[in-house]
């Protein structure tokens, strides 16, 4: 029997969890084994993970018993929730509680929980510079995640609170890439003024999570905040212009204008960008890039990411 420590990975067929599974599999002498948790072990993504060497098991955050079975015997667990499935921070809390309870009951020794800041600590609900959403949040997919930190604390599981950042993959898959205006010119439209937006290649989240597991107990009970690079919209547009070989302008709209765009989640995204714009010092300051690079020496810059991904950006 292998003496490797097993890491059970929620969201293994997705972006963050997938990065962690690949980081573990790419380091066969690292002492860790990857257990990929999926609702559908027969999916193409799940089969690809199995073919690459991961143990694939069934688990659903809506089925606590399945999580217990999936965590059983694991040394560590990577936990992430799925806000954009139903835009509900309450669902995230329910899922986080189920994950924390499963980690506790199975004796998992280290959870890395993928979380974000509670923006209400910076912009209280009665601050009307941005609307309150769903009755009790400013940025539900941020605020709800820090709320859910409590699920792990209260369950008493040894946890590292991994605060992630904006994926540059949002430019490919999330409709946040440059759009062609009526004048035919590409424009990157974010309500960020001239503040810097911390961003990263999503694959690096998994690499950092793996580094945290490898460092043993060093980060248990700690918050680790990460990004790959902090760039203004102007800098991103300049780099996109070079990578795409076509002019990309930065269009710094007002957050109120952004919230009025009408796509699902426009108000939420407008609030998120405004929080990052108005609290640039705190939000960037929490994400020390030298420290992140010390955990993951392969950390990509935006230029690195563009070198392999620019051709996938739909323009
Ligand atoms: N986009 C960004 O810039 C950004 C930045 C920071 C944080 N985030 C946060 O990242 C989270 C999403 O992570 P991601 O991007 O890695 O997700 P993702 O790529 O959409 O993948 C999520 C995976 O989770 C699995 N899953 C979905 N519902 C599940 C359930 N009920 N039980 C068990 N597994 C389930 C799915 O796998 P199966 O279908 O195989 O079960 C899916 O492949 C969100 O909460 C979001 O707020 C996003």
mmCIF file of C-alpha atoms and ligand atoms in Angstrom:
data_model
loop_
_atom_site.group_PDB
_atom_site.id
_atom_site.type_symbol
_atom_site.label_atom_id
_atom_site.label_comp_id
_atom_site.label_asym_id
_atom_site.label_seq_id
_atom_site.Cartn_x
_atom_site.Cartn_y
_atom_site.Cartn_z
ATOM 1 C CA UNK A 1 0.000 0.000 0.000
ATOM 2 C CA UNK A 2 1.215 3.481 -0.872
ATOM 3 C CA UNK A 3 2.473 5.566 2.017
ATOM 4 C CA UNK A 4 1.569 8.740 0.164
ATOM 5 C CA UNK A 5 -0.676 11.255 1.878
ATOM 6 C CA UNK A 6 -3.967 11.536 0.017
ATOM 7 C CA UNK A 7 -5.461 14.937 -0.722
ATOM 8 C CA UNK A 8 -9.208 14.772 -1.427
ATOM 9 C CA UNK A 9 -10.039 17.518 -3.897
ATOM 10 C CA UNK A 10 -13.482 19.087 -4.270
ATOM 11 C CA UNK A 11 -14.072 20.687 -7.675
ATOM 12 C CA UNK A 12 -11.395 18.426 -9.178
ATOM 13 C CA UNK A 13 -12.917 18.530 -12.664
ATOM 14 C CA UNK A 14 -13.007 22.331 -12.478
ATOM 15 C CA UNK A 15 -10.504 25.149 -12.515
ATOM 16 C CA UNK A 16 -9.135 25.477 -8.972
ATOM 17 C CA UNK A 17 -9.395 21.829 -7.931
ATOM 18 C CA UNK A 18 -8.135 20.649 -11.315
ATOM 19 C CA UNK A 19 -5.004 22.738 -10.873
ATOM 20 C CA UNK A 20 -4.351 21.085 -7.521
ATOM 21 C CA UNK A 21 -4.864 17.559 -8.883
ATOM 22 C CA UNK A 22 -2.432 18.313 -11.722
ATOM 23 C CA UNK A 23 0.103 19.838 -9.315
ATOM 24 C CA UNK A 24 0.028 16.669 -7.200
ATOM 25 C CA UNK A 25 0.242 14.328 -10.205
ATOM 26 C CA UNK A 26 3.107 16.350 -11.706
ATOM 27 C CA UNK A 27 5.186 15.721 -8.590
ATOM 28 C CA UNK A 28 5.201 11.919 -8.299
ATOM 29 C CA UNK A 29 7.969 11.957 -5.700
ATOM 30 C CA UNK A 30 6.299 14.644 -3.600
ATOM 31 C CA UNK A 31 4.705 12.215 -1.177
ATOM 32 C CA UNK A 32 1.098 13.070 -2.008
ATOM 33 C CA UNK A 33 -1.665 11.321 -3.938
ATOM 34 C CA UNK A 34 -4.676 13.015 -5.531
ATOM 35 C CA UNK A 35 -8.249 11.897 -4.922
ATOM 36 C CA UNK A 36 -10.535 13.713 -7.342
ATOM 37 C CA UNK A 37 -14.098 14.218 -6.107
ATOM 38 C CA UNK A 38 -16.772 14.579 -8.773
ATOM 39 C CA UNK A 39 -20.511 14.153 -9.013
ATOM 40 C CA UNK A 40 -19.977 12.112 -12.174
ATOM 41 C CA UNK A 41 -16.977 9.778 -12.370
ATOM 42 C CA UNK A 42 -18.055 8.867 -15.925
ATOM 43 C CA UNK A 43 -17.647 12.391 -17.293
ATOM 44 C CA UNK A 44 -14.863 13.021 -19.801
ATOM 45 C CA UNK A 45 -13.079 15.341 -17.349
ATOM 46 C CA UNK A 46 -13.225 12.759 -14.565
ATOM 47 C CA UNK A 47 -11.976 10.007 -16.860
ATOM 48 C CA UNK A 48 -9.082 12.221 -17.957
ATOM 49 C CA UNK A 49 -8.081 12.709 -14.310
ATOM 50 C CA UNK A 50 -8.234 8.952 -13.716
ATOM 51 C CA UNK A 51 -6.121 8.339 -16.817
ATOM 52 C CA UNK A 52 -3.572 10.857 -15.517
ATOM 53 C CA UNK A 53 -3.255 8.925 -12.261
ATOM 54 C CA UNK A 54 -5.819 10.393 -9.873
ATOM 55 C CA UNK A 55 -8.134 8.257 -7.770
ATOM 56 C CA UNK A 56 -11.621 9.379 -8.819
ATOM 57 C CA UNK A 57 -14.481 9.114 -6.340
ATOM 58 C CA UNK A 58 -18.086 10.244 -6.352
ATOM 59 C CA UNK A 59 -19.076 13.082 -4.055
ATOM 60 C CA UNK A 60 -21.685 15.817 -4.015
ATOM 61 C CA UNK A 61 -21.693 18.801 -1.674
ATOM 62 C CA UNK A 62 -25.489 18.402 -1.500
ATOM 63 C CA UNK A 63 -25.037 14.884 -0.098
ATOM 64 C CA UNK A 64 -23.063 15.058 3.191
ATOM 65 C CA UNK A 65 -22.730 11.260 3.437
ATOM 66 C CA UNK A 66 -21.047 11.176 0.039
ATOM 67 C CA UNK A 67 -18.535 13.790 1.207
ATOM 68 C CA UNK A 68 -17.730 11.732 4.298
ATOM 69 C CA UNK A 69 -17.091 8.696 2.124
ATOM 70 C CA UNK A 70 -14.979 10.786 -0.245
ATOM 71 C CA UNK A 71 -12.850 12.263 2.570
ATOM 72 C CA UNK A 72 -12.444 8.963 4.434
ATOM 73 C CA UNK A 73 -8.772 8.086 4.940
ATOM 74 C CA UNK A 74 -7.532 11.327 3.371
ATOM 75 C CA UNK A 75 -4.744 13.340 4.980
ATOM 76 C CA UNK A 76 -5.946 16.625 3.498
ATOM 77 C CA UNK A 77 -8.913 18.135 1.705
ATOM 78 C CA UNK A 78 -9.185 21.042 -0.706
ATOM 79 C CA UNK A 79 -12.573 22.700 -0.380
ATOM 80 C CA UNK A 80 -14.134 25.147 -2.821
ATOM 81 C CA UNK A 81 -17.750 26.191 -3.369
ATOM 82 C CA UNK A 82 -19.620 26.981 -6.574
ATOM 83 C CA UNK A 83 -21.162 30.441 -6.278
ATOM 84 C CA UNK A 84 -22.008 30.939 -9.929
ATOM 85 C CA UNK A 85 -24.194 27.816 -10.136
ATOM 86 C CA UNK A 86 -27.082 29.577 -8.375
ATOM 87 C CA UNK A 87 -25.591 32.955 -7.304
ATOM 88 C CA UNK A 88 -26.300 31.983 -3.693
ATOM 89 C CA UNK A 89 -24.012 32.632 -0.736
ATOM 90 C CA UNK A 90 -26.465 30.592 1.359
ATOM 91 C CA UNK A 91 -25.791 27.542 -0.800
ATOM 92 C CA UNK A 92 -22.054 28.179 -0.382
ATOM 93 C CA UNK A 93 -22.506 28.243 3.397
ATOM 94 C CA UNK A 94 -24.505 24.999 3.365
ATOM 95 C CA UNK A 95 -21.867 23.304 1.215
ATOM 96 C CA UNK A 96 -18.990 24.639 3.332
ATOM 97 C CA UNK A 97 -20.681 23.330 6.478
ATOM 98 C CA UNK A 98 -21.070 19.896 4.875
ATOM 99 C CA UNK A 99 -17.402 19.898 3.822
ATOM 100 C CA UNK A 100 -16.204 21.031 7.261
ATOM 101 C CA UNK A 101 -18.357 18.417 9.014
ATOM 102 C CA UNK A 102 -17.049 15.675 6.713
ATOM 103 C CA UNK A 103 -13.453 16.775 7.338
ATOM 104 C CA UNK A 104 -14.059 16.720 11.084
ATOM 105 C CA UNK A 105 -15.781 13.347 11.221
ATOM 106 C CA UNK A 106 -13.145 11.673 9.043
ATOM 107 C CA UNK A 107 -10.196 13.171 10.932
ATOM 108 C CA UNK A 108 -8.763 15.110 7.980
ATOM 109 C CA UNK A 109 -5.576 16.737 9.241
ATOM 110 C CA UNK A 110 -5.427 19.751 6.949
ATOM 111 C CA UNK A 111 -8.115 21.557 4.942
ATOM 112 C CA UNK A 112 -7.229 24.247 2.421
ATOM 113 C CA UNK A 113 -10.437 26.269 2.016
ATOM 114 C CA UNK A 114 -10.710 28.538 -1.016
ATOM 115 C CA UNK A 115 -12.131 31.803 0.253
ATOM 116 C CA UNK A 116 -12.276 35.578 -0.239
ATOM 117 C CA UNK A 117 -12.561 38.766 1.797
ATOM 118 C CA UNK A 118 -15.779 39.983 3.435
ATOM 119 C CA UNK A 119 -16.190 43.355 1.709
ATOM 120 C CA UNK A 120 -18.667 44.499 4.385
ATOM 121 C CA UNK A 121 -15.705 44.999 6.723
ATOM 122 C CA UNK A 122 -14.623 47.775 4.320
ATOM 123 C CA UNK A 123 -18.027 48.962 3.114
ATOM 124 C CA UNK A 124 -20.705 48.415 5.771
ATOM 125 C CA UNK A 125 -24.201 47.582 4.551
ATOM 126 C CA UNK A 126 -25.440 51.114 5.375
ATOM 127 C CA UNK A 127 -22.710 52.676 3.180
ATOM 128 C CA UNK A 128 -24.661 53.721 0.095
ATOM 129 C CA UNK A 129 -21.724 54.140 -2.279
ATOM 130 C CA UNK A 130 -22.798 50.758 -3.654
ATOM 131 C CA UNK A 131 -26.132 48.898 -3.397
ATOM 132 C CA UNK A 132 -26.706 46.175 -0.834
ATOM 133 C CA UNK A 133 -27.459 42.898 -2.637
ATOM 134 C CA UNK A 134 -29.663 39.989 -1.574
ATOM 135 C CA UNK A 135 -30.508 41.974 1.571
ATOM 136 C CA UNK A 136 -27.260 41.383 3.436
ATOM 137 C CA UNK A 137 -24.230 41.511 1.172
ATOM 138 C CA UNK A 138 -22.225 44.027 -0.792
ATOM 139 C CA UNK A 139 -20.409 41.379 -2.880
ATOM 140 C CA UNK A 140 -22.222 38.094 -2.179
ATOM 141 C CA UNK A 141 -19.554 35.794 -3.667
ATOM 142 C CA UNK A 142 -16.920 37.481 -1.494
ATOM 143 C CA UNK A 143 -18.867 38.138 1.701
ATOM 144 C CA UNK A 144 -20.421 34.674 1.782
ATOM 145 C CA UNK A 145 -17.032 33.025 1.520
ATOM 146 C CA UNK A 146 -15.614 34.777 4.576
ATOM 147 C CA UNK A 147 -18.903 34.002 6.362
ATOM 148 C CA UNK A 148 -18.234 30.363 5.488
ATOM 149 C CA UNK A 149 -14.740 30.538 7.037
ATOM 150 C CA UNK A 150 -16.666 30.133 10.295
ATOM 151 C CA UNK A 151 -17.924 26.708 9.208
ATOM 152 C CA UNK A 152 -14.357 25.391 9.292
ATOM 153 C CA UNK A 153 -13.412 27.249 12.492
ATOM 154 C CA UNK A 154 -16.536 26.064 14.309
ATOM 155 C CA UNK A 155 -16.066 22.468 13.166
ATOM 156 C CA UNK A 156 -12.576 22.633 14.661
ATOM 157 C CA UNK A 157 -10.745 21.347 11.595
ATOM 158 C CA UNK A 158 -7.135 22.451 10.967
ATOM 159 C CA UNK A 159 -7.654 24.883 8.097
ATOM 160 C CA UNK A 160 -5.672 27.238 5.870
ATOM 161 C CA UNK A 161 -7.838 30.073 4.548
ATOM 162 C CA UNK A 162 -6.674 30.592 0.969
ATOM 163 C CA UNK A 163 -7.862 33.940 -0.390
ATOM 164 C CA UNK A 164 -7.744 33.696 -4.154
ATOM 165 C CA UNK A 165 -7.942 36.389 -6.859
ATOM 166 C CA UNK A 166 -9.568 37.226 -10.195
ATOM 167 C CA UNK A 167 -8.691 34.567 -12.751
ATOM 168 C CA UNK A 168 -7.347 35.868 -16.050
ATOM 169 C CA UNK A 169 -9.358 32.960 -17.522
ATOM 170 C CA UNK A 170 -12.367 35.258 -16.970
ATOM 171 C CA UNK A 171 -11.223 36.954 -20.181
ATOM 172 C CA UNK A 172 -11.872 33.669 -22.000
ATOM 173 C CA UNK A 173 -14.819 32.023 -20.247
ATOM 174 C CA UNK A 174 -16.638 34.647 -18.202
ATOM 175 C CA UNK A 175 -17.357 37.388 -20.735
ATOM 176 C CA UNK A 176 -14.793 39.720 -19.152
ATOM 177 C CA UNK A 177 -12.455 39.957 -22.119
ATOM 178 C CA UNK A 178 -12.115 42.843 -24.564
ATOM 179 C CA UNK A 179 -15.283 43.579 -26.548
ATOM 180 C CA UNK A 180 -15.425 45.286 -29.909
ATOM 181 C CA UNK A 181 -17.095 48.687 -29.750
ATOM 182 C CA UNK A 182 -19.202 50.365 -32.419
ATOM 183 C CA UNK A 183 -15.997 51.924 -33.732
ATOM 184 C CA UNK A 184 -14.593 48.415 -34.266
ATOM 185 C CA UNK A 185 -11.887 48.889 -31.622
ATOM 186 C CA UNK A 186 -11.472 46.362 -28.809
ATOM 187 C CA UNK A 187 -12.017 47.703 -25.302
ATOM 188 C CA UNK A 188 -11.529 46.196 -21.868
ATOM 189 C CA UNK A 189 -14.358 47.620 -19.783
ATOM 190 C CA UNK A 190 -13.845 47.422 -16.013
ATOM 191 C CA UNK A 191 -14.995 50.010 -13.443
ATOM 192 C CA UNK A 192 -11.557 50.065 -11.817
ATOM 193 C CA UNK A 193 -10.471 53.665 -12.512
ATOM 194 C CA UNK A 194 -6.683 53.618 -12.410
ATOM 195 C CA UNK A 195 -6.493 51.141 -9.524
ATOM 196 C CA UNK A 196 -4.654 47.852 -9.885
ATOM 197 C CA UNK A 197 -6.583 44.590 -10.179
ATOM 198 C CA UNK A 198 -4.858 41.552 -8.651
ATOM 199 C CA UNK A 199 -5.190 38.699 -11.123
ATOM 200 C CA UNK A 200 -3.757 35.261 -11.684
ATOM 201 C CA UNK A 201 -3.691 32.153 -13.841
ATOM 202 C CA UNK A 202 -6.189 29.815 -12.199
ATOM 203 C CA UNK A 203 -3.738 26.921 -12.521
ATOM 204 C CA UNK A 204 -1.534 28.752 -10.000
ATOM 205 C CA UNK A 205 -4.231 28.520 -7.310
ATOM 206 C CA UNK A 206 -3.842 24.737 -7.342
ATOM 207 C CA UNK A 207 -0.056 25.019 -7.308
ATOM 208 C CA UNK A 208 -0.167 27.290 -4.263
ATOM 209 C CA UNK A 209 -2.643 24.991 -2.521
ATOM 210 C CA UNK A 210 -0.280 22.082 -3.152
ATOM 211 C CA UNK A 211 2.635 24.069 -1.727
ATOM 212 C CA UNK A 212 0.564 24.790 1.384
ATOM 213 C CA UNK A 213 -0.137 21.079 1.901
ATOM 214 C CA UNK A 214 3.560 20.322 1.372
ATOM 215 C CA UNK A 215 4.570 22.849 4.020
ATOM 216 C CA UNK A 216 2.785 20.731 6.665
ATOM 217 C CA UNK A 217 1.349 22.617 9.595
ATOM 218 C CA UNK A 218 3.020 25.976 8.787
ATOM 219 C CA UNK A 219 -0.139 27.638 7.461
ATOM 220 C CA UNK A 220 -2.775 25.911 9.557
ATOM 221 C CA UNK A 221 -5.014 28.549 11.130
ATOM 222 C CA UNK A 222 -3.521 31.179 8.816
ATOM 223 C CA UNK A 223 -4.925 33.225 5.962
ATOM 224 C CA UNK A 224 -2.860 33.099 2.769
ATOM 225 C CA UNK A 225 -3.835 35.721 0.181
ATOM 226 C CA UNK A 226 -2.633 35.255 -3.359
ATOM 227 C CA UNK A 227 -2.401 36.746 -6.854
ATOM 228 C CA UNK A 228 -0.031 36.550 -9.832
ATOM 229 C CA UNK A 229 0.282 40.250 -10.683
ATOM 230 C CA UNK A 230 -1.411 43.547 -9.796
ATOM 231 C CA UNK A 231 -2.198 45.493 -12.972
ATOM 232 C CA UNK A 232 -4.242 48.551 -13.865
ATOM 233 C CA UNK A 233 -6.744 48.307 -16.683
ATOM 234 C CA UNK A 234 -4.374 50.449 -18.752
ATOM 235 C CA UNK A 235 -1.526 47.998 -18.190
ATOM 236 C CA UNK A 236 -3.762 45.012 -18.996
ATOM 237 C CA UNK A 237 -4.927 46.709 -22.207
ATOM 238 C CA UNK A 238 -1.329 47.466 -23.212
ATOM 239 C CA UNK A 239 -0.311 43.843 -22.685
ATOM 240 C CA UNK A 240 -3.417 42.581 -24.496
ATOM 241 C CA UNK A 241 -2.619 44.911 -27.408
ATOM 242 C CA UNK A 242 0.835 43.344 -27.752
ATOM 243 C CA UNK A 243 -0.413 39.767 -27.304
ATOM 244 C CA UNK A 244 -3.378 40.066 -29.685
ATOM 245 C CA UNK A 245 -1.508 42.191 -32.223
ATOM 246 C CA UNK A 246 -4.422 44.608 -32.263
ATOM 247 C CA UNK A 247 -5.225 47.751 -30.284
ATOM 248 C CA UNK A 248 -7.087 47.151 -27.015
ATOM 249 C CA UNK A 249 -8.252 50.220 -25.094
ATOM 250 C CA UNK A 250 -9.108 50.377 -21.429
ATOM 251 C CA UNK A 251 -12.574 51.759 -20.814
ATOM 252 C CA UNK A 252 -12.802 52.800 -17.136
ATOM 253 C CA UNK A 253 -16.552 53.167 -16.732
ATOM 254 C CA UNK A 254 -18.238 54.302 -13.539
ATOM 255 C CA UNK A 255 -19.371 51.404 -11.311
ATOM 256 C CA UNK A 256 -22.990 52.618 -11.580
ATOM 257 C CA UNK A 257 -22.768 52.337 -15.348
ATOM 258 C CA UNK A 258 -21.241 48.857 -15.065
ATOM 259 C CA UNK A 259 -23.993 47.697 -12.672
ATOM 260 C CA UNK A 260 -26.584 48.860 -15.200
ATOM 261 C CA UNK A 261 -25.202 46.660 -18.012
ATOM 262 C CA UNK A 262 -27.907 44.102 -17.267
ATOM 263 C CA UNK A 263 -26.049 40.804 -17.702
ATOM 264 C CA UNK A 264 -26.671 38.268 -14.921
ATOM 265 C CA UNK A 265 -24.484 39.324 -11.988
ATOM 266 C CA UNK A 266 -23.689 42.815 -13.377
ATOM 267 C CA UNK A 267 -24.582 44.446 -10.041
ATOM 268 C CA UNK A 268 -22.463 41.920 -8.140
ATOM 269 C CA UNK A 269 -19.492 42.340 -10.488
ATOM 270 C CA UNK A 270 -19.859 46.133 -10.412
ATOM 271 C CA UNK A 271 -19.714 46.054 -6.611
ATOM 272 C CA UNK A 272 -16.738 43.693 -6.708
ATOM 273 C CA UNK A 273 -14.717 45.897 -9.019
ATOM 274 C CA UNK A 274 -15.664 49.011 -7.047
ATOM 275 C CA UNK A 275 -14.492 47.371 -3.820
ATOM 276 C CA UNK A 276 -11.150 46.525 -5.454
ATOM 277 C CA UNK A 277 -10.911 50.038 -6.914
ATOM 278 C CA UNK A 278 -11.680 51.847 -3.667
ATOM 279 C CA UNK A 279 -9.637 49.539 -1.406
ATOM 280 C CA UNK A 280 -6.709 49.000 -3.751
ATOM 281 C CA UNK A 281 -4.127 49.515 -0.998
ATOM 282 C CA UNK A 282 -5.693 46.907 1.281
ATOM 283 C CA UNK A 283 -6.673 44.397 -1.392
ATOM 284 C CA UNK A 284 -3.375 44.496 -3.310
ATOM 285 C CA UNK A 285 -1.419 44.972 -0.087
ATOM 286 C CA UNK A 286 -2.742 41.689 1.309
ATOM 287 C CA UNK A 287 -1.399 39.862 -1.765
ATOM 288 C CA UNK A 288 2.395 39.944 -1.547
ATOM 289 C CA UNK A 289 3.616 38.599 -4.882
ATOM 290 C CA UNK A 290 7.125 37.756 -3.627
ATOM 291 C CA UNK A 291 5.587 35.623 -0.905
ATOM 292 C CA UNK A 292 3.258 33.903 -3.384
ATOM 293 C CA UNK A 293 6.234 33.227 -5.667
ATOM 294 C CA UNK A 294 8.124 31.720 -2.723
ATOM 295 C CA UNK A 295 5.271 29.204 -2.395
ATOM 296 C CA UNK A 296 4.953 28.657 -6.136
ATOM 297 C CA UNK A 297 8.101 29.543 -8.092
ATOM 298 C CA UNK A 298 6.208 28.872 -11.347
ATOM 299 C CA UNK A 299 3.777 31.739 -10.634
ATOM 300 C CA UNK A 300 2.695 33.260 -13.952
ATOM 301 C CA UNK A 301 2.658 36.952 -14.791
ATOM 302 C CA UNK A 302 -0.065 38.282 -17.104
ATOM 303 C CA UNK A 303 2.456 38.242 -19.976
ATOM 304 C CA UNK A 304 3.285 34.587 -19.212
ATOM 305 C CA UNK A 305 -0.401 33.750 -19.177
ATOM 306 C CA UNK A 306 -1.054 35.656 -22.410
ATOM 307 C CA UNK A 307 1.776 33.814 -24.158
ATOM 308 C CA UNK A 308 -0.222 30.570 -23.944
ATOM 309 C CA UNK A 309 -3.777 31.867 -23.660
ATOM 310 C CA UNK A 310 -4.176 35.002 -25.796
ATOM 311 C CA UNK A 311 -5.317 32.950 -28.779
ATOM 312 C CA UNK A 312 -8.213 31.567 -26.705
ATOM 313 C CA UNK A 313 -9.638 35.014 -25.885
ATOM 314 C CA UNK A 314 -12.739 35.430 -28.033
ATOM 315 C CA UNK A 315 -12.438 38.766 -29.856
HETATM 316 N N1 LIG B 1 -13.734 33.460 -11.632
HETATM 317 C C1 LIG B 1 -12.912 34.057 -10.767
HETATM 318 O O1 LIG B 1 -12.160 34.977 -11.096
HETATM 319 C C2 LIG B 1 -12.880 33.591 -9.334
HETATM 320 C C3 LIG B 1 -11.893 34.140 -8.505
HETATM 321 C C4 LIG B 1 -11.835 33.725 -7.173
HETATM 322 C C5 LIG B 1 -12.766 32.807 -6.701
HETATM 323 N N2 LIG B 1 -13.701 32.302 -7.547
HETATM 324 C C6 LIG B 1 -14.662 31.317 -6.993
HETATM 325 O O2 LIG B 1 -14.336 30.043 -7.503
HETATM 326 C C7 LIG B 1 -15.440 29.194 -7.241
HETATM 327 C C8 LIG B 1 -15.569 28.180 -8.339
HETATM 328 O O3 LIG B 1 -14.372 27.468 -8.486
HETATM 329 P P1 LIG B 1 -13.871 26.992 -9.909
HETATM 330 O O4 LIG B 1 -13.728 28.201 -10.792
HETATM 331 O O5 LIG B 1 -12.710 26.113 -9.712
HETATM 332 O O6 LIG B 1 -15.145 26.190 -10.418
HETATM 333 P P2 LIG B 1 -15.425 25.410 -11.755
HETATM 334 O O7 LIG B 1 -14.260 25.453 -12.696
HETATM 335 O O8 LIG B 1 -16.751 25.892 -12.234
HETATM 336 O O9 LIG B 1 -15.534 23.908 -11.271
HETATM 337 C C9 LIG B 1 -16.294 23.554 -10.209
HETATM 338 C C10 LIG B 1 -16.357 22.029 -10.153
HETATM 339 O O10 LIG B 1 -17.052 21.713 -8.965
HETATM 340 C C11 LIG B 1 -17.872 20.626 -9.164
HETATM 341 N N3 LIG B 1 -19.159 20.821 -8.498
HETATM 342 C C12 LIG B 1 -20.145 21.700 -8.821
HETATM 343 N N4 LIG B 1 -21.170 21.560 -7.971
HETATM 344 C C13 LIG B 1 -20.823 20.592 -7.099
HETATM 345 C C14 LIG B 1 -21.446 19.989 -5.991
HETATM 346 N N5 LIG B 1 -22.702 20.302 -5.608
HETATM 347 N N6 LIG B 1 -20.776 19.049 -5.301
HETATM 348 C C15 LIG B 1 -19.528 18.670 -5.663
HETATM 349 N N7 LIG B 1 -18.891 19.190 -6.718
HETATM 350 C C16 LIG B 1 -19.544 20.135 -7.418
HETATM 351 C C17 LIG B 1 -18.029 20.400 -10.655
HETATM 352 O O11 LIG B 1 -17.513 19.107 -10.897
HETATM 353 P P3 LIG B 1 -18.418 17.840 -11.319
HETATM 354 O O12 LIG B 1 -19.401 18.332 -12.339
HETATM 355 O O13 LIG B 1 -17.388 16.904 -11.887
HETATM 356 O O14 LIG B 1 -19.056 17.327 -10.071
HETATM 357 C C18 LIG B 1 -17.109 21.449 -11.297
HETATM 358 O O15 LIG B 1 -16.216 20.893 -12.230
HETATM 359 C C19 LIG B 1 -16.662 30.108 -7.119
HETATM 360 O O16 LIG B 1 -17.190 30.014 -5.823
HETATM 361 C C20 LIG B 1 -16.107 31.504 -7.386
HETATM 362 O O17 LIG B 1 -16.737 32.508 -6.617
HETATM 363 C C21 LIG B 1 -13.769 32.651 -8.849
#
